[in-house]
Short mmCIF file of C-alpha atoms in Angstrom, two decimals:
data_model
loop_
_atom_site.label_atom_id
_atom_site.label_comp_id
_atom_site.label_asym_id
_atom_site.label_seq_id
_atom_site.Cartn_x
_atom_site.Cartn_y
_atom_site.Cartn_z
CA MET A 1 0.00 0.00 0.00
CA SER A 2 1.42 3.44 -0.96
CA SER A 3 2.06 6.14 1.64
CA ILE A 4 -0.61 8.28 0.00
CA ALA A 5 -3.21 5.53 0.27
CA ALA A 6 -2.18 4.82 3.84
CA GLY A 7 -2.51 8.46 4.69
CA GLY A 8 -5.96 8.52 3.14
CA LEU A 9 -7.02 5.57 5.28
CA ARG A 10 -5.71 7.24 8.43
CA GLN A 11 -7.82 10.28 7.60
CA ARG A 12 -10.87 8.04 7.23
CA PRO A 13 -11.09 5.78 10.35
CA GLY A 14 -14.14 4.05 8.95
CA LEU A 15 -12.25 2.90 5.88
CA LEU A 16 -9.36 1.72 8.04
CA LEU A 17 -11.67 -0.30 10.27
CA GLY A 18 -13.42 -1.72 7.22
CA ALA A 19 -10.14 -2.80 5.65
CA PHE A 20 -9.06 -4.37 8.94
CA ALA A 21 -12.37 -6.21 9.29
CA LEU A 22 -12.16 -7.42 5.69
CA GLY A 23 -8.67 -8.78 6.28
CA CYS A 24 -9.77 -10.54 9.48
CA SER A 25 -12.79 -12.03 7.74
CA ALA A 26 -10.61 -13.37 4.94
CA MET A 27 -8.22 -15.01 7.40
CA LEU A 28 -11.09 -16.48 9.43
CA GLY A 29 -12.67 -17.79 6.26
CA MET A 30 -9.48 -19.53 5.18
CA GLY A 31 -9.03 -20.95 8.67
CA ASP A 32 -12.61 -22.22 8.70
CA LEU A 33 -12.16 -23.94 5.34
CA ALA A 34 -8.98 -25.64 6.52
CA THR A 35 -10.60 -26.72 9.82
CA HIS A 36 -13.75 -27.96 8.08
CA GLU A 37 -11.72 -30.18 5.76
CA GLU A 38 -9.68 -31.55 8.65
CA ILE A 39 -12.87 -32.36 10.59
CA ARG A 40 -14.37 -34.05 7.53
CA LEU A 41 -11.28 -36.21 7.05
CA ARG A 42 -11.21 -37.12 10.75
CA GLN A 43 -14.89 -38.09 10.69
CA ALA A 44 -14.30 -40.25 7.60
CA GLU A 45 -11.38 -41.93 9.34
CA ASP A 46 -13.45 -42.54 12.49
CA LEU A 47 -16.20 -44.06 10.35
CA ARG A 48 -13.79 -46.41 8.57
CA ASN A 49 -12.32 -47.52 11.88
CA ALA A 50 -15.77 -48.09 13.39
CA LEU A 51 -16.91 -50.14 10.38
CA ASP A 52 -13.69 -52.15 10.37
CA GLN A 53 -14.29 -53.11 14.00
CA THR A 54 -18.03 -53.71 13.95
CA LEU A 55 -18.01 -55.69 10.69
CA SER A 56 -14.74 -57.58 11.19
CA ALA A 57 -16.65 -60.80 11.93
CA VAL A 58 -18.87 -60.41 8.85
CA PRO A 59 -17.35 -61.89 5.65
CA HIS A 60 -17.40 -59.23 2.94
CA ASP A 61 -15.52 -58.18 -0.18
CA ASN A 62 -16.91 -54.67 -0.64
CA ASN A 63 -16.38 -51.29 1.01
CA PRO A 64 -19.36 -50.87 3.37
CA ALA A 65 -18.72 -47.11 3.66
CA ALA A 66 -19.59 -46.80 -0.04
CA ASP A 67 -22.68 -49.03 0.06
CA THR A 68 -25.38 -47.25 2.03
CA VAL A 69 -29.10 -46.84 2.36
CA ALA A 70 -31.04 -44.30 4.41
CA VAL A 71 -33.85 -45.77 6.50
CA GLU A 72 -36.44 -43.62 8.22
CA ASP A 73 -36.97 -44.44 11.88
CA GLU A 74 -39.45 -42.40 13.88
CA GLY A 75 -38.73 -39.19 12.02
CA ARG A 76 -34.96 -39.55 11.66
CA ALA A 77 -32.90 -40.96 8.81
CA VAL A 78 -30.46 -43.70 9.78
CA THR A 79 -27.60 -44.30 7.36
CA VAL A 80 -27.00 -48.05 7.13
CA TYR A 81 -23.70 -49.41 5.78
CA ARG A 82 -23.93 -52.81 4.10
CA ALA A 83 -21.27 -55.52 4.00
CA ARG A 84 -21.55 -57.81 0.96
CA LEU A 85 -19.93 -61.02 -0.16
CA ALA A 86 -20.37 -61.89 -3.83
CA GLY A 87 -23.17 -59.34 -3.99
CA GLU A 88 -25.19 -60.72 -1.08
CA VAL A 89 -25.64 -58.53 2.00
CA ARG A 90 -24.04 -60.46 4.84
CA GLY A 91 -24.37 -57.79 7.49
CA VAL A 92 -24.96 -54.12 8.19
CA ALA A 93 -23.65 -51.45 10.50
CA PHE A 94 -25.09 -48.13 11.59
CA ASN A 95 -24.78 -45.52 14.30
CA TRP A 96 -27.32 -45.57 17.11
CA VAL A 97 -27.70 -43.00 19.87
CA SER A 98 -28.73 -43.98 23.40
CA GLU A 99 -31.60 -42.17 25.11
CA ALA A 100 -29.53 -40.92 28.06
CA GLY A 101 -26.23 -41.89 29.58
CA TYR A 102 -24.98 -40.34 32.82
CA GLY A 103 -23.05 -37.66 30.94
CA GLY A 104 -25.44 -37.37 28.01
CA PRO A 105 -26.26 -39.32 24.84
CA ILE A 106 -23.92 -42.16 23.85
CA THR A 107 -23.33 -42.87 20.17
CA LEU A 108 -22.73 -46.49 19.25
CA THR A 109 -21.76 -48.13 16.00
CA VAL A 110 -23.63 -51.44 15.84
CA GLY A 111 -22.76 -54.27 13.47
CA ILE A 112 -25.44 -56.90 12.84
CA GLY A 113 -25.12 -60.07 10.78
CA ARG A 114 -27.62 -61.30 8.23
CA ASP A 115 -29.00 -63.67 10.89
CA GLY A 116 -29.99 -60.74 13.12
CA ARG A 117 -27.26 -61.39 15.68
CA ILE A 118 -24.85 -58.75 16.94
CA ALA A 119 -21.52 -58.94 15.11
CA SER A 120 -19.94 -56.28 17.27
CA VAL A 121 -20.70 -53.01 19.07
CA ARG A 122 -18.33 -50.11 19.57
CA VAL A 123 -18.76 -46.76 21.30
CA LEU A 124 -18.22 -43.95 18.81
CA SER A 125 -18.59 -41.06 21.25
CA HIS A 126 -19.61 -40.46 24.86
CA SER A 127 -19.24 -38.03 27.77
CA GLU A 128 -19.26 -40.55 30.62
CA THR A 129 -17.18 -40.22 33.79
CA PRO A 130 -13.55 -41.38 33.42
CA GLY A 131 -12.86 -44.45 35.53
CA LEU A 132 -16.56 -45.27 35.88
CA GLY A 133 -18.87 -44.96 32.90
CA ASP A 134 -16.09 -44.98 30.35
CA LYS A 135 -15.75 -48.75 30.80
CA ILE A 136 -18.18 -49.01 27.89
CA ASP A 137 -15.19 -48.15 25.68
CA VAL A 138 -13.43 -51.30 24.44
CA ARG A 139 -10.10 -49.61 25.15
CA LYS A 140 -11.04 -49.51 28.84
CA SER A 141 -12.66 -52.93 29.31
CA ASP A 142 -14.16 -55.89 27.43
CA TRP A 143 -17.68 -55.16 28.72
CA ILE A 144 -18.96 -54.06 25.31
CA ARG A 145 -17.96 -57.44 23.81
CA GLY A 146 -20.71 -59.06 25.88
CA PHE A 147 -23.23 -58.21 23.15
CA ASP A 148 -21.47 -60.26 20.47
CA GLY A 149 -23.63 -63.07 19.10
CA ARG A 150 -26.81 -61.95 20.85
CA GLY A 151 -30.09 -61.25 19.09
CA LEU A 152 -33.80 -60.94 19.63
CA ASP A 153 -34.07 -64.72 19.27
CA THR A 154 -31.38 -65.73 21.79
CA GLY A 155 -33.48 -65.44 24.92
CA THR A 156 -31.36 -62.58 26.20
CA ARG A 157 -32.78 -60.56 29.09
CA TRP A 158 -32.03 -57.07 27.78
CA ALA A 159 -31.28 -55.23 31.02
CA VAL A 160 -28.50 -54.87 33.56
CA ARG A 161 -28.47 -57.37 36.45
CA LYS A 162 -29.82 -54.74 38.83
CA ASP A 163 -32.96 -54.62 36.66
CA GLY A 164 -33.21 -58.40 36.30
CA GLY A 165 -31.18 -58.65 33.12
CA GLU A 166 -27.98 -60.39 32.05
CA PHE A 167 -25.52 -57.52 31.72
CA ASP A 168 -23.16 -56.36 34.44
CA GLN A 169 -23.47 -52.84 35.71
CA PHE A 170 -20.40 -50.90 36.85
CA ALA A 171 -19.69 -50.17 40.50
CA GLY A 172 -21.02 -46.67 41.06
CA ALA A 173 -22.23 -46.32 37.49
CA THR A 174 -25.44 -48.14 36.61
CA ILE A 175 -26.96 -45.47 34.37
CA THR A 176 -24.29 -45.80 31.69
CA PRO A 177 -24.49 -49.56 31.01
CA ARG A 178 -28.28 -49.39 31.31
CA ALA A 179 -28.35 -46.81 28.52
CA VAL A 180 -26.06 -48.88 26.30
CA VAL A 181 -28.03 -52.11 26.83
CA GLY A 182 -31.23 -50.29 25.94
CA ALA A 183 -29.66 -48.77 22.84
CA VAL A 184 -28.30 -52.08 21.56
CA HIS A 185 -31.68 -53.74 22.12
CA ALA A 186 -33.38 -50.91 20.23
CA SER A 187 -30.90 -51.22 17.37
CA LEU A 188 -31.75 -54.92 17.00
CA LYS A 189 -35.44 -54.05 16.83
CA PHE A 190 -34.65 -51.45 14.17
CA PHE A 191 -32.81 -54.08 12.11
CA ALA A 192 -35.60 -56.63 12.54
CA GLY A 193 -38.25 -54.15 11.48
CA ASN A 194 -36.34 -53.23 8.31
CA ARG A 195 -34.53 -56.52 7.63
CA ALA A 196 -36.10 -57.32 4.27
CA ARG A 197 -35.34 -53.88 2.93
CA LEU A 198 -31.77 -53.80 4.20
CA LEU A 199 -30.91 -57.22 2.77
CA ALA A 200 -32.66 -56.72 -0.58
CA VAL A 201 -31.63 -53.23 -1.72
CA PRO A 202 -29.34 -52.98 -4.77
CA ALA A 203 -25.62 -52.46 -4.27
CA GLY A 204 -24.22 -48.95 -4.41
CA PRO A 205 -24.59 -45.72 -2.45
CA GLY A 206 -27.90 -44.05 -1.77
CA GLY A 207 -31.26 -45.69 -2.28
CA ASP A 208 -34.80 -44.74 -1.41
CA VAL A 209 -35.73 -44.00 2.16
CA ALA A 210 -37.49 -46.98 3.69
CA ALA A 211 -40.76 -46.75 5.54
CA THR A 212 -40.91 -46.37 9.29
CA ARG A 213 -40.12 -49.65 11.03
CA SER A 214 -42.89 -52.20 11.36
CA GLU A 215 -44.06 -54.22 14.33
CA ILE A 216 -41.16 -56.28 15.69
CA PRO A 217 -40.55 -58.76 18.48
CA SER A 218 -39.42 -57.56 21.90
#
């Protein structure tokens, strides 16, 4: 900027402030773009890791992250990722949010085989108390592996032991495992209510939104 132009700006404080604000806005905009891309890449990486873990026991030769269908469930769209072997859907995975953990909602990634049994469950995000509720995380304990192989047809009592169920609660933290057990049970009902659609849709991303889930067993 020339000395004449600079002098003109000094004589007009409004122009100086405007130029300063414009420069700040440009820098913030560039920073936001960079941060947005980094967040997007991190989310994609988290998704790949979650699918790798929850569908590791499901034989497949496709990329589930690229084979999706959106299913409507009580007013929300659930993105379902499908694992295929030789074109046949052998299992699915999707994110499911608990009603209420101790620290707030808990987001799970649930993998379910074609037979309606849990392939694996992993905690994607939570705000539970370190050393207590965070035992739902597989990096903290094996508690979450207790769902593997269970389904609506396995006679499982879907509650923590304190409520007459089969799943251990944590010392000093019953709310957290109760929320996770309820969420996994609900995810199985979601799969059962939409099973035909999820296993029959064509390969490839997208697809029509399925109808709200039908009547399903408890």
